[in-house]
Tab-separated table of C-alpha atoms and ligand atoms in Angstrom:
chain	number	residue	atom	x	y	z
A	1	MET	CA	31.881	7.960	-11.166
A	2	SER	CA	31.698	8.412	-7.399
A	3	ARG	CA	29.160	6.506	-5.345
A	4	ARG	CA	25.768	8.202	-5.469
A	5	ARG	CA	23.932	8.853	-2.234
A	6	ILE	CA	20.335	7.583	-2.457
A	7	PHE	CA	17.932	8.864	0.192
A	8	ILE	CA	14.857	6.621	0.466
A	9	VAL	CA	11.948	8.107	2.420
A	10	LEU	CA	9.068	6.160	3.925
A	11	GLY	CA	6.480	6.854	6.580
A	12	THR	CA	3.509	4.508	6.408
A	13	ARG	CA	2.788	0.783	6.314
A	14	PRO	CA	2.377	0.494	2.532
A	15	GLU	CA	5.533	2.529	1.863
A	16	ALA	CA	7.581	0.236	4.119
A	17	ILE	CA	6.225	-2.847	2.347
A	18	LYS	CA	6.674	-1.428	-1.154
A	19	LEU	CA	10.069	0.233	-0.663
A	20	ALA	CA	11.708	-2.732	1.107
A	21	PRO	CA	12.634	-4.428	-2.205
A	22	VAL	CA	14.019	-1.121	-3.532
A	23	ILE	CA	16.151	-0.704	-0.401
A	24	TRP	CA	17.476	-4.255	-0.790
A	25	ALA	CA	18.220	-3.728	-4.484
A	26	CYS	CA	20.129	-0.500	-3.752
A	27	ARG	CA	22.078	-2.107	-0.925
A	28	ALA	CA	23.003	-4.967	-3.239
A	29	ARG	CA	25.046	-2.456	-5.313
A	30	PRO	CA	27.339	-0.898	-2.681
A	31	ALA	CA	29.948	0.100	-5.266
A	32	GLU	CA	27.378	2.327	-6.967
A	33	PHE	CA	25.076	3.473	-4.180
A	34	GLU	CA	25.289	4.676	-0.632
A	35	THR	CA	21.780	3.933	0.631
A	36	ILE	CA	20.221	6.085	3.352
A	37	VAL	CA	16.838	5.003	4.708
A	38	CYS	CA	14.734	7.742	6.295
A	39	LEU	CA	11.571	7.049	8.301
A	40	THR	CA	9.345	10.056	8.781
A	41	GLY	CA	7.426	8.192	11.474
A	42	GLN	CA	4.082	9.231	9.943
A	43	HIS	CA	2.990	5.786	11.173
A	44	ARG	CA	4.451	4.362	14.351
A	45	GLU	CA	3.105	0.957	15.511
A	46	LEU	CA	2.226	-0.016	11.941
A	47	VAL	CA	5.764	0.461	10.640
A	48	ARG	CA	7.803	-0.794	13.615
A	49	PRO	CA	7.301	-4.553	12.930
A	50	LEU	CA	8.025	-4.011	9.227
A	51	VAL	CA	11.414	-2.467	10.026
A	52	ASP	CA	12.454	-5.794	11.548
A	53	TYR	CA	10.605	-8.086	9.156
A	54	PHE	CA	12.132	-6.457	6.057
A	55	ASP	CA	15.439	-5.570	7.741
A	56	LEU	CA	15.064	-1.897	6.768
A	57	ARG	CA	17.772	-0.600	9.157
A	58	PRO	CA	16.736	3.094	9.107
A	59	ASP	CA	19.518	5.667	9.259
A	60	VAL	CA	17.155	8.533	10.128
A	61	ASP	CA	13.910	8.450	12.145
A	62	LEU	CA	12.011	11.731	12.298
A	63	ASP	CA	9.453	10.180	14.692
A	64	LEU	CA	6.662	12.488	13.552
A	65	MET	CA	3.376	10.764	14.358
A	66	THR	CA	0.919	12.352	16.758
A	67	PRO	CA	-2.493	10.882	17.622
A	68	GLY	CA	-5.259	12.385	15.494
A	69	GLN	CA	-2.803	14.312	13.303
A	70	SER	CA	-4.447	16.697	10.846
A	71	LEU	CA	-3.257	16.723	7.268
A	72	ALA	CA	-1.955	20.287	7.496
A	73	GLU	CA	0.018	19.796	10.716
A	74	LEU	CA	1.459	16.495	9.493
A	75	THR	CA	2.405	18.123	6.193
A	76	SER	CA	4.131	21.077	7.812
A	77	ARG	CA	6.083	18.933	10.306
A	78	CYS	CA	7.118	16.464	7.592
A	79	LEU	CA	8.264	19.212	5.266
A	80	THR	CA	10.313	21.045	7.886
A	81	LYS	CA	11.987	17.947	9.297
A	82	LEU	CA	12.678	16.439	5.883
A	83	ASP	CA	14.267	19.674	4.733
A	84	ALA	CA	16.637	19.542	7.720
A	85	ALA	CA	17.426	15.868	7.009
A	86	LEU	CA	18.209	16.674	3.374
A	87	ALA	CA	20.452	19.543	4.457
A	88	GLU	CA	22.339	17.183	6.733
A	89	HIS	CA	22.657	14.171	4.399
A	90	ARG	CA	23.000	15.973	1.043
A	91	PRO	CA	21.702	13.122	-1.142
A	92	ASP	CA	22.123	12.904	-4.922
A	93	VAL	CA	18.661	11.395	-5.381
A	94	VAL	CA	15.522	11.098	-3.234
A	95	VAL	CA	13.225	8.088	-3.684
A	96	VAL	CA	9.564	8.272	-2.651
A	97	GLN	CA	6.666	5.853	-3.081
A	98	GLY	CA	2.998	6.336	-3.766
A	99	ASP	CA	0.737	9.095	-2.554
A	100	THR	CA	1.032	9.631	1.192
A	101	THR	CA	1.822	12.861	3.015
A	102	THR	CA	5.331	11.478	3.512
A	103	ALA	CA	5.777	10.956	-0.242
A	104	MET	CA	4.351	14.350	-1.142
A	105	THR	CA	6.414	16.314	1.378
A	106	ALA	CA	9.618	14.410	0.627
A	107	ALA	CA	9.159	15.181	-3.068
A	108	MET	CA	8.540	18.851	-2.280
A	109	ALA	CA	11.493	19.116	0.102
A	110	ALA	CA	13.788	17.508	-2.479
A	111	PHE	CA	12.457	19.723	-5.266
A	112	PHE	CA	13.088	22.873	-3.196
A	113	ARG	CA	16.694	21.725	-2.715
A	114	ARG	CA	16.963	20.802	-6.403
A	115	VAL	CA	17.551	17.137	-5.676
A	116	PRO	CA	16.120	14.779	-8.344
A	117	VAL	CA	13.137	12.716	-7.186
A	118	VAL	CA	12.400	9.137	-8.231
A	119	HIS	CA	8.716	8.276	-7.879
A	120	VAL	CA	7.922	4.617	-7.278
A	121	GLU	CA	4.305	3.705	-8.168
A	122	ALA	CA	3.828	6.732	-10.387
A	123	GLY	CA	0.831	7.572	-12.553
A	124	LEU	CA	-2.113	6.175	-10.583
A	125	ARG	CA	-5.160	8.373	-11.092
A	126	THR	CA	-8.891	8.313	-10.473
A	127	GLY	CA	-9.303	11.731	-12.094
A	128	ASP	CA	-11.218	12.947	-9.011
A	129	LEU	CA	-9.159	15.111	-6.631
A	130	ASN	CA	-11.499	14.208	-3.754
A	131	SER	CA	-11.230	10.441	-4.122
A	132	PRO	CA	-9.096	9.062	-2.687
A	133	PHE	CA	-8.648	12.069	-0.428
A	134	PRO	CA	-6.006	13.450	-0.111
A	135	GLU	CA	-3.998	10.848	-2.066
A	136	GLU	CA	-5.051	11.934	-5.567
A	137	PHE	CA	-3.728	15.416	-4.752
A	138	ASN	CA	-0.551	14.066	-3.171
A	139	ARG	CA	0.429	11.930	-6.127
A	140	ARG	CA	-0.110	14.758	-8.579
A	141	VAL	CA	2.272	16.902	-6.525
A	142	VAL	CA	4.870	14.112	-6.561
A	143	THR	CA	4.509	13.866	-10.346
A	144	LEU	CA	5.252	17.591	-10.685
A	145	ALA	CA	8.475	17.199	-8.706
A	146	ALA	CA	9.702	13.870	-10.109
A	147	ALA	CA	12.678	13.437	-12.424
A	148	LEU	CA	11.976	9.731	-12.976
A	149	HIS	CA	8.505	8.156	-12.928
A	150	CYS	CA	8.337	4.403	-12.268
A	151	ALA	CA	4.844	3.414	-13.360
A	152	PRO	CA	3.595	0.032	-12.191
A	153	THR	CA	1.458	-0.613	-15.291
A	154	GLU	CA	1.063	0.546	-18.902
A	155	ARG	CA	-2.156	2.234	-17.890
A	156	ALA	CA	-0.385	4.305	-15.221
A	157	ALA	CA	2.287	5.226	-17.774
A	158	ALA	CA	-0.438	6.348	-20.193
A	159	ASN	CA	-1.889	8.615	-17.479
A	160	LEU	CA	1.504	10.276	-17.122
A	161	ARG	CA	2.016	10.661	-20.865
A	162	ALA	CA	-1.392	12.325	-21.074
A	163	GLU	CA	-0.141	14.867	-18.514
A	164	GLY	CA	2.938	15.605	-20.621
A	165	VAL	CA	5.556	13.444	-18.901
A	166	ALA	CA	8.263	12.675	-21.468
A	167	ASP	CA	9.004	9.063	-22.415
A	168	ASP	CA	12.670	9.322	-21.440
A	169	ARG	CA	11.601	10.087	-17.831
A	170	LEU	CA	9.110	7.257	-17.639
A	171	LEU	CA	9.257	3.492	-17.391
A	172	VAL	CA	6.895	0.640	-16.629
A	173	THR	CA	8.320	-1.478	-13.837
A	174	GLY	CA	5.496	-3.426	-12.196
A	175	ASN	CA	4.526	-2.763	-8.613
A	176	THR	CA	7.030	-3.577	-5.879
A	177	ALA	CA	4.089	-4.767	-3.735
A	178	ILE	CA	4.301	-7.989	-5.715
A	179	ASP	CA	8.063	-8.324	-5.112
A	180	SER	CA	7.381	-8.173	-1.370
A	181	LEU	CA	4.376	-10.451	-1.482
A	182	LEU	CA	6.160	-13.209	-3.403
A	183	TRP	CA	9.179	-12.924	-1.098
A	184	ALA	CA	6.966	-13.166	2.002
A	185	ARG	CA	4.950	-16.052	0.579
A	186	ASP	CA	8.096	-18.051	-0.169
A	187	ARG	CA	9.422	-17.348	3.285
A	188	LEU	CA	6.126	-18.440	4.864
A	189	LYS	CA	6.073	-21.617	2.792
A	190	SER	CA	9.554	-22.555	3.908
A	191	GLU	CA	8.700	-21.742	7.536
A	192	ILE	CA	5.360	-23.481	7.892
A	193	ARG	CA	5.071	-25.577	4.724
A	194	ASN	CA	1.276	-25.734	4.887
A	195	LEU	CA	-0.466	-22.451	4.239
A	196	ASN	CA	-3.877	-24.117	4.636
A	197	PHE	CA	-3.840	-24.440	8.390
A	198	VAL	CA	-6.347	-21.644	8.974
A	199	HIS	CA	-8.906	-23.035	6.506
A	200	ASP	CA	-11.197	-24.539	9.138
A	201	ARG	CA	-14.231	-22.407	8.191
A	202	PRO	CA	-14.813	-20.057	5.251
A	203	LEU	CA	-13.166	-16.739	6.023
A	204	VAL	CA	-14.065	-13.259	4.799
A	205	LEU	CA	-11.289	-10.679	5.285
A	206	ILE	CA	-12.222	-7.011	5.609
A	207	THR	CA	-10.073	-3.853	5.794
A	208	ALA	CA	-11.062	-0.174	5.516
A	209	HIS	CA	-9.342	3.081	6.376
A	210	ARG	CA	-9.987	5.704	3.672
A	211	ARG	CA	-10.762	9.225	4.814
A	212	GLU	CA	-13.459	9.803	2.179
A	213	SER	CA	-15.431	6.878	3.702
A	214	PHE	CA	-15.453	8.224	7.277
A	215	GLY	CA	-19.098	8.663	8.326
A	216	PRO	CA	-21.753	7.312	5.921
A	217	GLY	CA	-19.302	5.118	3.984
A	218	PHE	CA	-18.213	3.236	7.112
A	219	ASP	CA	-21.864	2.970	8.238
A	220	GLY	CA	-22.737	1.269	4.940
A	221	ILE	CA	-19.810	-1.149	5.186
A	222	CYS	CA	-20.672	-2.049	8.795
A	223	THR	CA	-24.346	-2.639	7.966
A	224	ALA	CA	-23.234	-4.977	5.183
A	225	ILE	CA	-20.868	-6.910	7.457
A	226	ALA	CA	-23.568	-7.301	10.126
A	227	THR	CA	-25.989	-8.634	7.498
A	228	LEU	CA	-23.399	-11.042	6.099
A	229	ALA	CA	-22.496	-12.261	9.595
A	230	LYS	CA	-26.122	-13.241	10.215
A	231	LYS	CA	-26.629	-14.696	6.734
A	232	TYR	CA	-23.468	-16.854	6.943
A	233	PRO	CA	-23.252	-17.891	10.619
A	234	ASP	CA	-20.656	-20.606	9.923
A	235	HIS	CA	-18.279	-18.106	8.252
A	236	ARG	CA	-15.577	-16.124	10.060
A	237	LEU	CA	-15.557	-12.416	9.210
A	238	VAL	CA	-12.120	-11.147	10.198
A	239	TRP	CA	-11.471	-7.385	10.271
A	240	PRO	CA	-7.965	-6.253	11.289
A	241	LEU	CA	-8.734	-2.683	12.299
A	242	HIS	CA	-6.575	0.269	11.280
A	243	PRO	CA	-5.181	2.118	14.347
A	244	ASN	CA	-6.763	5.398	13.240
A	245	PRO	CA	-9.661	5.763	15.754
A	246	GLN	CA	-11.805	7.353	13.046
A	247	ALA	CA	-11.560	4.089	11.120
A	248	SER	CA	-11.847	1.678	14.074
A	249	GLU	CA	-14.315	3.179	16.554
A	250	PRO	CA	-17.419	3.158	14.314
A	251	VAL	CA	-16.648	-0.457	13.451
A	252	ARG	CA	-16.317	-1.503	17.099
A	253	ARG	CA	-19.556	0.292	17.942
A	254	ALA	CA	-21.447	-1.409	15.115
A	255	LEU	CA	-20.044	-4.939	15.133
A	256	ALA	CA	-18.531	-5.825	18.528
A	257	ASP	CA	-21.448	-8.032	19.586
A	258	LEU	CA	-21.550	-10.352	16.581
A	259	ALA	CA	-20.112	-13.769	17.473
A	260	ASN	CA	-18.618	-14.607	14.062
A	261	VAL	CA	-17.148	-11.128	13.446
A	262	GLU	CA	-13.557	-10.943	14.699
A	263	LEU	CA	-12.390	-7.361	15.234
A	264	ILE	CA	-8.672	-7.575	15.768
A	265	GLY	CA	-5.725	-5.181	15.715
A	266	PRO	CA	-3.622	-4.676	12.587
A	267	LEU	CA	-1.876	-7.899	11.588
A	268	ASP	CA	1.835	-8.027	10.974
A	269	TYR	CA	2.633	-8.520	7.304
A	270	SER	CA	3.214	-12.286	7.349
A	271	GLY	CA	0.044	-12.798	9.418
A	272	PHE	CA	-1.876	-10.665	6.952
A	273	VAL	CA	-0.528	-12.583	3.935
A	274	LEU	CA	-1.546	-15.838	5.638
A	275	THR	CA	-5.015	-14.489	6.306
A	276	MET	CA	-5.428	-13.255	2.725
A	277	ASP	CA	-4.370	-16.681	1.558
A	278	ALA	CA	-6.929	-18.334	3.845
A	279	ALA	CA	-9.770	-16.049	2.752
A	280	THR	CA	-12.637	-17.034	0.475
A	281	LEU	CA	-13.375	-13.375	-0.218
A	282	ILE	CA	-11.685	-10.046	0.541
A	283	LEU	CA	-13.564	-6.769	1.085
A	284	THR	CA	-11.242	-3.780	1.146
A	285	ASP	CA	-10.612	-0.138	0.325
A	286	SER	CA	-6.844	-0.697	0.492
A	287	GLY	CA	-4.685	0.002	-2.532
A	288	GLY	CA	-2.062	-2.581	-1.609
A	289	VAL	CA	-4.563	-5.340	-0.945
A	290	GLN	CA	-6.140	-4.802	-4.384
A	291	GLU	CA	-2.685	-5.317	-5.897
A	292	GLU	CA	-1.762	-8.367	-3.832
A	293	SER	CA	-4.962	-10.413	-4.023
A	294	PRO	CA	-4.629	-11.578	-7.672
A	295	SER	CA	-1.350	-13.347	-6.793
A	296	LEU	CA	-3.246	-15.335	-4.188
A	297	GLY	CA	-6.236	-15.978	-6.477
A	298	LYS	CA	-8.700	-14.233	-4.160
A	299	PRO	CA	-11.720	-12.257	-5.353
A	300	VAL	CA	-11.828	-8.700	-4.045
A	301	LEU	CA	-14.750	-6.354	-3.576
A	302	VAL	CA	-13.418	-2.791	-3.607
A	303	LEU	CA	-15.247	-0.706	-0.980
A	304	ARG	CA	-14.853	2.560	-2.874
A	305	GLU	CA	-16.743	4.583	-5.446
A	306	GLU	CA	-13.760	4.674	-7.810
A	307	THR	CA	-10.340	3.105	-7.989
A	308	GLU	CA	-7.011	4.149	-9.482
A	309	ARG	CA	-6.333	0.433	-9.909
A	310	PRO	CA	-8.674	-0.538	-12.753
A	311	GLU	CA	-6.395	-3.326	-13.993
A	312	GLY	CA	-7.717	-5.839	-11.450
A	313	ILE	CA	-11.275	-5.034	-12.409
A	314	ALA	CA	-10.522	-5.417	-16.110
A	315	ALA	CA	-8.816	-8.759	-15.397
A	316	GLY	CA	-11.854	-10.022	-13.476
A	317	CYS	CA	-10.143	-10.311	-10.083
A	318	ALA	CA	-11.851	-7.336	-8.445
A	319	GLU	CA	-15.215	-5.593	-8.478
A	320	LEU	CA	-15.942	-2.015	-7.522
A	321	VAL	CA	-18.901	-2.084	-5.094
A	322	GLY	CA	-18.634	1.196	-3.175
A	323	THR	CA	-20.046	1.442	0.344
A	324	ASP	CA	-23.732	0.740	-0.283
A	325	ALA	CA	-24.744	-2.055	2.130
A	326	ALA	CA	-27.196	-3.812	-0.204
A	327	LYS	CA	-24.678	-3.968	-3.036
A	328	ILE	CA	-21.898	-5.260	-0.789
A	329	VAL	CA	-24.183	-8.004	0.570
A	330	ASP	CA	-25.402	-8.942	-2.908
A	331	ARG	CA	-21.940	-9.267	-4.461
A	332	SER	CA	-20.425	-10.941	-1.386
A	333	SER	CA	-23.219	-13.529	-1.431
A	334	TYR	CA	-22.489	-14.251	-5.078
A	335	TYR	CA	-18.853	-15.152	-4.310
A	336	LEU	CA	-19.532	-16.950	-1.023
A	337	ASP	CA	-22.313	-19.063	-2.544
A	338	ALA	CA	-20.137	-19.955	-5.544
A	339	ALA	CA	-17.336	-21.051	-3.189
A	340	ALA	CA	-19.809	-23.113	-1.141
A	341	ARG	CA	-20.807	-24.951	-4.338
A	342	GLY	CA	-17.127	-25.786	-4.801
A	343	GLU	CA	-16.643	-23.545	-7.820
A	344	THR	CA	-12.995	-22.646	-8.315
A	345	ARG	CA	-11.527	-19.554	-9.906
A	346	PRO	CA	-9.207	-19.687	-12.912
A	347	ALA	CA	-5.654	-18.560	-12.119
A	348	ILE	CA	-4.669	-15.281	-13.786
A	349	ALA	CA	-1.365	-13.441	-14.103
A	350	ASN	CA	-1.191	-10.567	-11.630
A	351	PRO	CA	-1.761	-7.382	-13.706
A	352	TYR	CA	0.200	-5.277	-11.193
A	353	GLY	CA	3.587	-6.959	-11.352
A	354	ASP	CA	5.764	-10.041	-11.721
A	355	GLY	CA	7.941	-9.714	-8.619
A	356	ARG	CA	10.880	-8.006	-10.371
A	357	ALA	CA	9.881	-4.346	-10.156
A	358	ALA	CA	12.623	-3.255	-7.755
A	359	GLU	CA	15.333	-4.590	-10.052
A	360	ARG	CA	13.988	-2.477	-12.943
A	361	ILE	CA	13.603	0.595	-10.737
A	362	VAL	CA	17.154	0.420	-9.432
A	363	ASP	CA	18.575	-0.155	-12.937
A	364	ALA	CA	16.755	3.014	-14.046
A	365	LEU	CA	17.927	4.838	-10.930
A	366	TYR	CA	21.483	3.932	-11.843
A	367	ARG	CA	21.007	5.262	-15.386
A	368	LEU	CA	19.622	8.490	-13.904
A	369	THR	CA	22.650	8.916	-11.619
A	370	ILE	CA	25.033	8.571	-14.592
A	371	VAL	CA	23.614	11.728	-16.161
A	372	LEU	CA	23.574	13.736	-12.919
B	1	LIG	C1	-2.114	7.019	5.682
B	1	LIG	C2	-2.048	7.603	4.273
B	1	LIG	C3	-2.870	6.759	3.301
B	1	LIG	C4	-2.480	5.293	3.381
B	1	LIG	C5	-2.550	4.832	4.819
B	1	LIG	C6	-2.037	3.427	4.926
B	1	LIG	C7	-1.848	10.046	4.111
B	1	LIG	C8	-2.572	11.338	4.061
B	1	LIG	N1	-2.613	8.949	4.272
B	1	LIG	O1	-3.453	7.151	6.131
B	1	LIG	O2	-2.667	7.215	1.984
B	1	LIG	O3	-3.364	4.546	2.590
B	1	LIG	O4	-1.724	5.674	5.641
B	1	LIG	O5	-2.404	2.817	6.139
B	1	LIG	O6	-0.651	10.010	4.013
B	1	LIG	N2	-2.151	5.825	13.800
B	1	LIG	C9	-1.600	5.219	14.910
B	1	LIG	N3	-0.516	4.397	14.722
B	1	LIG	C10	0.021	4.157	13.512
B	1	LIG	C11	-0.555	4.761	12.388
B	1	LIG	C12	-1.639	5.618	12.548
B	1	LIG	O7	-2.055	5.405	16.023
B	1	LIG	O8	1.006	3.400	13.411
B	1	LIG	C13	-3.313	6.752	13.990
B	1	LIG	C14	-2.869	8.093	14.612
B	1	LIG	O9	-3.888	8.570	15.449
B	1	LIG	C15	-2.751	8.983	13.372
B	1	LIG	C16	-3.918	8.474	12.563
B	1	LIG	O10	-3.903	7.051	12.742
B	1	LIG	O11	-2.840	10.359	13.694
B	1	LIG	C17	-3.905	8.802	11.092
B	1	LIG	O12	-2.650	8.464	10.495
B	1	LIG	P1	-2.249	9.125	9.073
B	1	LIG	O13	-0.939	8.578	8.649
B	1	LIG	O14	-2.403	10.602	9.155
B	1	LIG	O15	-3.379	8.631	8.098
B	1	LIG	P2	-3.837	7.184	7.667
B	1	LIG	O16	-5.327	7.186	7.680
B	1	LIG	O17	-3.108	6.159	8.439
B	2	LIG	N1	-1.495	-5.074	5.686
B	2	LIG	C1	-0.899	-5.655	6.796
B	2	LIG	N2	-1.661	-5.849	7.927
B	2	LIG	C2	-2.971	-5.488	8.001
B	2	LIG	C3	-3.567	-4.862	6.869
B	2	LIG	C4	-2.787	-4.668	5.730
B	2	LIG	O1	0.288	-6.001	6.770
B	2	LIG	O2	-3.599	-5.705	9.055
B	2	LIG	C5	-0.671	-4.823	4.477
B	2	LIG	C6	-1.253	-5.310	3.155
B	2	LIG	O3	-0.817	-6.617	2.844
B	2	LIG	C7	-0.717	-4.300	2.157
B	2	LIG	C8	-0.574	-3.022	2.977
B	2	LIG	O4	-0.577	-3.424	4.347
B	2	LIG	O5	0.587	-4.646	1.723
B	2	LIG	C9	-1.710	-2.083	2.677
B	2	LIG	O6	-1.724	-1.063	3.606
B	2	LIG	P1	-2.966	-0.105	3.818
B	2	LIG	O7	-4.225	-0.823	3.448
B	2	LIG	O8	-2.833	0.437	5.186
B	2	LIG	O9	-2.659	1.085	2.811
B	2	LIG	P2	-2.968	1.357	1.262
B	2	LIG	O10	-2.393	0.235	0.466
B	2	LIG	O11	-4.448	1.480	1.115
B	2	LIG	O12	-2.294	2.662	1.022
């Protein structure tokens, strides 16, 4: 069999983090795969440091991002430029991850050219097309186009089966987020040995960027953080802001004057892993952070009305609190007070993965290429 050309498309921060182990695993089999890495550039500053950190070595950079991009204009530019890239590189398989505009348009462009699509992190669903918006729509489109569905959990696989995806096109792999996290944690340990150096005061880590929370949702979160900052004056509340001005400006307006609230720019991945590890509590609407936190033993309050990641909630590592200020304050206080009393949390196995997802995905990718 000739070497198969694998075209791996990524555009945003979480795709870079979650596809890095897949890129490495493909490159580790040069006799079988020619690996082409394509950045759409949907994100710019957020992805640039990850290219170096994970040694992604992109072959194609479509450099698409524009400030304040609308979903429709981003979609149309991505689709057109990806189609041209596929015409030029003529891959045998296209690999996409998750539910971003990059993933959706890459899956569509490949489908239109009749190139099989492998979907990494397949089968996540809330059941509500408007939440998360537009990601629930995007991932359903990717499912329609995919030839191979790599579900991170049994629950995600069950969602796909319920939609009629056949078992021979579906496998449970774990989430590659955990591959990357464990790799980064080991690297940090060998670099600095002591991950506790930032534990001088209790730290609460906050992130938020979801479109469906713009407006009242962000107002509720900010009111909660202001209340917590006053209630726990000896705690640090650290919020690495997303570069999207719609997600950062309301936060700056509401919280800039509070002495123990630290509004900082996005952290590079190793800095973020260190900060998660230092945190007593994490408040987030991020998908990736929900997946990573169980490996670090950190409780997470999910700042959303629903989540496509119910496994962490079922395992007792996360709670869904939405964006209501009173509820966020109440549940945060519960965890912060318990930590102040010295109560420790039992270690649990991460329900999202064991660090070997990429290996399973690339084995399945190889099996798919044999039948092409
Ligand atoms: C995107 C994904 C979302 C994912 C998130 C991860 C879509 C529709 N949304 O949301 O699923 O959870 O990434 O962070 O695909 N910006 C910069 N620099 C950057 C990145 C973004 O300035 O490096 C600003 C730009 O003004 C850009 C805006 O943020 O126009 C929005 O970026 P976009 O990728 O459209 O949406 P996100 O909210 O980042
Ligand atoms: N992350 C990071 N720096 C930050 C915030 C997050 O490196 O300042 C990482 C985090 O560890 C996770 C990923 O980015 O792996 C999550 O990205 P994001 O929250 O933007 O997207 P989502 O996962 O919600 O799609």
